[in-house]
PDB file of C-alpha atoms and ligand atoms in Angstrom:
ATOM      1  CA  MET A 731       0.000   0.000   0.000  1.00  0.00           C
ATOM      2  CA  ASN A 732       1.257   3.512  -0.763  1.00  0.00           C
ATOM      3  CA  VAL A 733       0.489   7.077   0.364  1.00  0.00           C
ATOM      4  CA  SER A 734      -1.918   7.706  -2.498  1.00  0.00           C
ATOM      5  CA  ALA A 735      -4.085   4.714  -1.417  1.00  0.00           C
ATOM      6  CA  ILE A 736      -4.011   5.872   2.234  1.00  0.00           C
ATOM      7  CA  LEU A 737      -5.106   9.421   1.301  1.00  0.00           C
ATOM      8  CA  LYS A 738      -7.924   8.054  -0.852  1.00  0.00           C
ATOM      9  CA  GLN A 739      -9.392   6.466   2.278  1.00  0.00           C
ATOM     10  CA  LYS A 740      -8.550   9.037   4.963  1.00  0.00           C
ATOM     11  CA  GLY A 741      -8.882  12.232   2.905  1.00  0.00           C
ATOM     12  CA  ARG A 742      -6.487  15.052   2.141  1.00  0.00           C
ATOM     13  CA  GLU A 743      -7.429  17.619   4.780  1.00  0.00           C
ATOM     14  CA  VAL A 744      -4.399  19.037   6.618  1.00  0.00           C
ATOM     15  CA  ALA A 745      -4.649  21.226   9.718  1.00  0.00           C
ATOM     16  CA  THR A 746      -2.536  24.345   9.160  1.00  0.00           C
ATOM     17  CA  VAL A 747      -1.793  27.659  10.880  1.00  0.00           C
ATOM     18  CA  GLY A 748       0.096  30.774   9.799  1.00  0.00           C
ATOM     19  CA  PRO A 749       3.537  31.526  11.308  1.00  0.00           C
ATOM     20  CA  HIS A 750       2.121  34.338  13.478  1.00  0.00           C
ATOM     21  CA  ALA A 751      -0.390  32.123  15.309  1.00  0.00           C
ATOM     22  CA  THR A 752       0.449  31.897  19.005  1.00  0.00           C
ATOM     23  CA  LEU A 753       1.314  28.639  20.712  1.00  0.00           C
ATOM     24  CA  MET A 754      -1.940  29.032  22.671  1.00  0.00           C
ATOM     25  CA  GLN A 755      -3.886  29.080  19.380  1.00  0.00           C
ATOM     26  CA  VAL A 756      -1.943  26.023  18.197  1.00  0.00           C
ATOM     27  CA  ALA A 757      -2.654  24.166  21.474  1.00  0.00           C
ATOM     28  CA  ASP A 758      -6.337  25.076  21.126  1.00  0.00           C
ATOM     29  CA  ALA A 759      -6.449  23.771  17.535  1.00  0.00           C
ATOM     30  CA  LEU A 760      -4.633  20.531  18.465  1.00  0.00           C
ATOM     31  CA  SER A 761      -7.072  19.974  21.316  1.00  0.00           C
ATOM     32  CA  LYS A 762     -10.255  20.780  19.336  1.00  0.00           C
ATOM     33  CA  ARG A 763      -9.216  18.673  16.335  1.00  0.00           C
ATOM     34  CA  LYS A 764      -7.844  15.833  18.512  1.00  0.00           C
ATOM     35  CA  ILE A 765      -4.584  15.740  16.532  1.00  0.00           C
ATOM     36  CA  GLY A 766      -0.901  15.763  17.460  1.00  0.00           C
ATOM     37  CA  ALA A 767       0.679  18.155  14.964  1.00  0.00           C
ATOM     38  CA  ILE A 768      -0.070  21.121  12.747  1.00  0.00           C
ATOM     39  CA  VAL A 769       1.702  22.246   9.588  1.00  0.00           C
ATOM     40  CA  VAL A 770       2.745  25.912   9.510  1.00  0.00           C
ATOM     41  CA  VAL A 771       2.208  27.549   6.104  1.00  0.00           C
ATOM     42  CA  ASP A 772       2.737  31.060   4.710  1.00  0.00           C
ATOM     43  CA  ASP A 773       0.136  33.163   2.831  1.00  0.00           C
ATOM     44  CA  HIS A 774       0.844  31.170  -0.346  1.00  0.00           C
ATOM     45  CA  SER A 775       0.248  27.818   1.418  1.00  0.00           C
ATOM     46  CA  LYS A 776       3.968  27.068   1.249  1.00  0.00           C
ATOM     47  CA  VAL A 777       5.160  24.858   4.116  1.00  0.00           C
ATOM     48  CA  GLN A 778       7.258  26.834   6.623  1.00  0.00           C
ATOM     49  CA  GLY A 779       7.439  24.309   9.446  1.00  0.00           C
ATOM     50  CA  ILE A 780       5.655  21.770  11.621  1.00  0.00           C
ATOM     51  CA  ILE A 781       4.764  21.910  15.319  1.00  0.00           C
ATOM     52  CA  SER A 782       3.668  18.981  17.441  1.00  0.00           C
ATOM     53  CA  GLU A 783       2.332  18.579  20.964  1.00  0.00           C
ATOM     54  CA  ARG A 784       5.860  17.512  21.991  1.00  0.00           C
ATOM     55  CA  ASP A 785       7.297  20.905  21.008  1.00  0.00           C
ATOM     56  CA  ILE A 786       4.680  22.685  23.120  1.00  0.00           C
ATOM     57  CA  ILE A 787       5.304  20.451  26.145  1.00  0.00           C
ATOM     58  CA  ARG A 788       9.075  21.019  25.803  1.00  0.00           C
ATOM     59  CA  VAL A 789       8.912  24.839  25.725  1.00  0.00           C
ATOM     60  CA  LEU A 790       6.253  24.900  28.449  1.00  0.00           C
ATOM     61  CA  ALA A 791       8.569  22.892  30.723  1.00  0.00           C
ATOM     62  CA  GLN A 792      11.545  25.117  29.810  1.00  0.00           C
ATOM     63  CA  SER A 793       9.908  28.559  29.913  1.00  0.00           C
ATOM     64  CA  GLY A 794       6.554  28.351  31.689  1.00  0.00           C
ATOM     65  CA  ALA A 795       3.057  29.321  30.600  1.00  0.00           C
ATOM     66  CA  GLN A 796       3.961  32.790  29.255  1.00  0.00           C
ATOM     67  CA  ILE A 797       5.616  31.031  26.279  1.00  0.00           C
ATOM     68  CA  LEU A 798       2.086  30.284  25.017  1.00  0.00           C
ATOM     69  CA  LEU A 799       1.833  33.920  23.859  1.00  0.00           C
ATOM     70  CA  THR A 800       4.798  33.646  21.473  1.00  0.00           C
ATOM     71  CA  PRO A 801       4.354  32.957  17.751  1.00  0.00           C
ATOM     72  CA  VAL A 802       4.589  29.390  16.527  1.00  0.00           C
ATOM     73  CA  SER A 803       7.386  30.397  14.149  1.00  0.00           C
ATOM     74  CA  SER A 804       9.779  30.716  17.102  1.00  0.00           C
ATOM     75  CA  VAL A 805       9.236  27.115  18.207  1.00  0.00           C
ATOM     76  CA  MET A 806       8.277  25.073  15.115  1.00  0.00           C
ATOM     77  CA  THR A 807      10.639  22.645  13.387  1.00  0.00           C
ATOM     78  CA  ARG A 808      11.715  24.342  10.142  1.00  0.00           C
ATOM     79  CA  ASN A 809      13.410  21.434   8.414  1.00  0.00           C
ATOM     80  CA  VAL A 810      10.233  19.500   7.548  1.00  0.00           C
ATOM     81  CA  ILE A 811      10.645  16.004   6.117  1.00  0.00           C
ATOM     82  CA  SER A 812       7.757  15.183   3.801  1.00  0.00           C
ATOM     83  CA  CYS A 813       6.778  12.196   1.690  1.00  0.00           C
ATOM     84  CA  GLY A 814       5.364  11.702  -1.789  1.00  0.00           C
ATOM     85  CA  GLU A 815       2.234   9.902  -2.981  1.00  0.00           C
ATOM     86  CA  THR A 816       4.156   6.928  -4.376  1.00  0.00           C
ATOM     87  CA  ASP A 817       5.981   6.265  -1.088  1.00  0.00           C
ATOM     88  CA  THR A 818       5.139   2.897   0.476  1.00  0.00           C
ATOM     89  CA  LEU A 819       4.131   2.059   4.060  1.00  0.00           C
ATOM     90  CA  ASP A 820       7.604   0.579   4.596  1.00  0.00           C
ATOM     91  CA  GLN A 821       9.218   3.864   3.487  1.00  0.00           C
ATOM     92  CA  LEU A 822       6.948   5.865   5.830  1.00  0.00           C
ATOM     93  CA  MET A 823       7.819   3.593   8.756  1.00  0.00           C
ATOM     94  CA  ALA A 824      11.534   3.957   7.966  1.00  0.00           C
ATOM     95  CA  ALA A 825      11.285   7.783   7.720  1.00  0.00           C
ATOM     96  CA  MET A 826       9.365   8.047  11.027  1.00  0.00           C
ATOM     97  CA  THR A 827      11.761   5.681  12.811  1.00  0.00           C
ATOM     98  CA  THR A 828      14.893   7.408  11.514  1.00  0.00           C
ATOM     99  CA  GLY A 829      13.556  10.942  12.089  1.00  0.00           C
ATOM    100  CA  ARG A 830      11.900  10.059  15.437  1.00  0.00           C
ATOM    101  CA  PHE A 831       8.656  11.839  14.557  1.00  0.00           C
ATOM    102  CA  ARG A 832       5.073  10.689  14.068  1.00  0.00           C
ATOM    103  CA  HIS A 833       3.811  12.949  11.301  1.00  0.00           C
ATOM    104  CA  LEU A 834       4.687  13.141   7.615  1.00  0.00           C
ATOM    105  CA  PRO A 835       3.176  15.863   5.439  1.00  0.00           C
ATOM    106  CA  VAL A 836       2.574  14.737   1.852  1.00  0.00           C
ATOM    107  CA  THR A 837       3.656  17.053  -0.946  1.00  0.00           C
ATOM    108  CA  LYS A 838       2.750  16.934  -4.617  1.00  0.00           C
ATOM    109  CA  ASP A 839       4.467  19.272  -7.110  1.00  0.00           C
ATOM    110  CA  GLY A 840       5.776  21.249  -4.125  1.00  0.00           C
ATOM    111  CA  ALA A 841       2.290  21.799  -2.636  1.00  0.00           C
ATOM    112  CA  LEU A 842       0.831  20.310   0.556  1.00  0.00           C
ATOM    113  CA  ALA A 843      -1.374  17.366  -0.501  1.00  0.00           C
ATOM    114  CA  GLY A 844      -2.171  15.559   2.777  1.00  0.00           C
ATOM    115  CA  ILE A 845      -0.609  14.260   5.981  1.00  0.00           C
ATOM    116  CA  VAL A 846       0.028  10.779   7.334  1.00  0.00           C
ATOM    117  CA  SER A 847       0.401  10.105  11.060  1.00  0.00           C
ATOM    118  CA  ILE A 848       1.894   7.101  12.823  1.00  0.00           C
ATOM    119  CA  GLY A 849      -1.695   6.129  13.708  1.00  0.00           C
ATOM    120  CA  ASP A 850      -2.536   5.900   9.994  1.00  0.00           C
ATOM    121  CA  VAL A 851       0.620   3.887   9.335  1.00  0.00           C
ATOM    122  CA  VAL A 852      -0.220   1.365  12.080  1.00  0.00           C
ATOM    123  CA  LYS A 853      -3.861   1.124  10.924  1.00  0.00           C
ATOM    124  CA  TYR A 854      -3.048   0.406   7.262  1.00  0.00           C
ATOM    125  CA  HIS A 855      -0.070  -1.805   8.081  1.00  0.00           C
ATOM    126  CA  LEU A 856      -2.299  -3.972  10.303  1.00  0.00           C
ATOM    127  CA  ALA A 857      -4.934  -4.166   7.542  1.00  0.00           C
ATOM    128  CA  GLU A 858      -2.216  -5.302   5.118  1.00  0.00           C
ATOM    129  CA  ILE A 859      -0.976  -8.004   7.524  1.00  0.00           C
ATOM    130  CA  GLN A 860      -4.542  -9.240   8.093  1.00  0.00           C
ATOM    131  CA  MET A 861      -5.199  -9.436   4.331  1.00  0.00           C
ATOM    132  CA  GLU A 862      -1.985 -11.394   3.781  1.00  0.00           C
ATOM    133  CA  ALA A 863      -2.818 -13.783   6.648  1.00  0.00           C
ATOM    134  CA  SER A 864      -6.297 -14.440   5.316  1.00  0.00           C
ATOM    135  CA  ALA A 865      -4.941 -15.013   1.768  1.00  0.00           C
ATOM    136  CA  MET A 866      -2.425 -17.524   3.196  1.00  0.00           C
ATOM    137  CA  LYS A 867      -5.192 -19.327   5.161  1.00  0.00           C
ATOM    138  CA  ASP A 868      -7.304 -19.504   1.999  1.00  0.00           C
ATOM    139  CA  TYR A 869      -4.358 -20.831   0.042  1.00  0.00           C
ATOM    140  CA  ILE A 870      -3.560 -23.515   2.645  1.00  0.00           C
ATOM    141  CA  ALA A 871      -7.215 -24.547   2.929  1.00  0.00           C
ATOM    142  CA  HIS A 872      -7.518 -25.067  -0.822  1.00  0.00           C
ATOM    143  CA  THR A 873      -4.261 -26.941  -1.564  1.00  0.00           C
TER     144      THR A 873
HETATM  145  P1  LIG B1026       5.992  14.154  16.714  1.00  0.00           P
HETATM  146  O1  LIG B1026       6.541  12.789  16.987  1.00  0.00           O
HETATM  147  O2  LIG B1026       5.347  14.241  15.378  1.00  0.00           O
HETATM  148  O3  LIG B1026       5.158  14.666  17.844  1.00  0.00           O
HETATM  149  O4  LIG B1026       7.241  15.166  16.586  1.00  0.00           O
HETATM  150  C1  LIG B1026       8.414  15.050  17.354  1.00  0.00           C
HETATM  151  C2  LIG B1026       9.359  16.181  16.925  1.00  0.00           C
HETATM  152  O5  LIG B1026       9.637  16.073  15.524  1.00  0.00           O
HETATM  153  C3  LIG B1026       8.815  17.597  17.107  1.00  0.00           C
HETATM  154  O6  LIG B1026       9.889  18.445  17.425  1.00  0.00           O
HETATM  155  C4  LIG B1026       8.250  17.975  15.744  1.00  0.00           C
HETATM  156  O7  LIG B1026       8.282  19.366  15.486  1.00  0.00           O
HETATM  157  C5  LIG B1026       9.201  17.233  14.824  1.00  0.00           C
HETATM  158  N1  LIG B1026       8.554  16.736  13.599  1.00  0.00           N
HETATM  159  C6  LIG B1026       7.334  16.174  13.495  1.00  0.00           C
HETATM  160  N2  LIG B1026       7.081  15.808  12.232  1.00  0.00           N
HETATM  161  C7  LIG B1026       8.163  16.148  11.507  1.00  0.00           C
HETATM  162  C8  LIG B1026       8.512  16.054  10.120  1.00  0.00           C
HETATM  163  N3  LIG B1026       7.706  15.489   9.223  1.00  0.00           N
HETATM  164  N4  LIG B1026       9.719  16.563   9.721  1.00  0.00           N
HETATM  165  C9  LIG B1026      10.557  17.117  10.631  1.00  0.00           C
HETATM  166  N5  LIG B1026      10.290  17.232  11.932  1.00  0.00           N
HETATM  167  C10 LIG B1026       9.105  16.756  12.389  1.00  0.00           C
END
């Protein structure tokens, strides 16, 4: 299974904020949408960074609650690793393991085209394993 097939099932909506949004606004959006990360984009929808709940916890622990009033651009990760639509589940798992993050924005022709989380990866990987197991059982039962 590849990214294109995953996006066909889960949809292409990506939660984004502008670089001037405060960390409080980001925390509010993460909480309301029940998600773990938000992509930061400029006025032309170009990806500027990514911020996850882990970043917010880290700066809260370091600086206290007043940090929530600062813009997301001062805390976000700027070097965003993304994936393409032809990437496979195995490639996503490798990228997340190597990079130690749980979110991979999808880009197509340089534009944001979706996002895949570790939850999606686990869900579709399990479905793949179950399909393979049931095909094997079928095969064994009929030979
Ligand atoms: P996460 O596991 O997604 O909560 O993110 C852990 C750390 O990796 C945080 O500092 C994020 O800002 C960063 N991060 C998350 N996703 C990516 C990504 N696709 N590329 C680069 N950094 C990321």
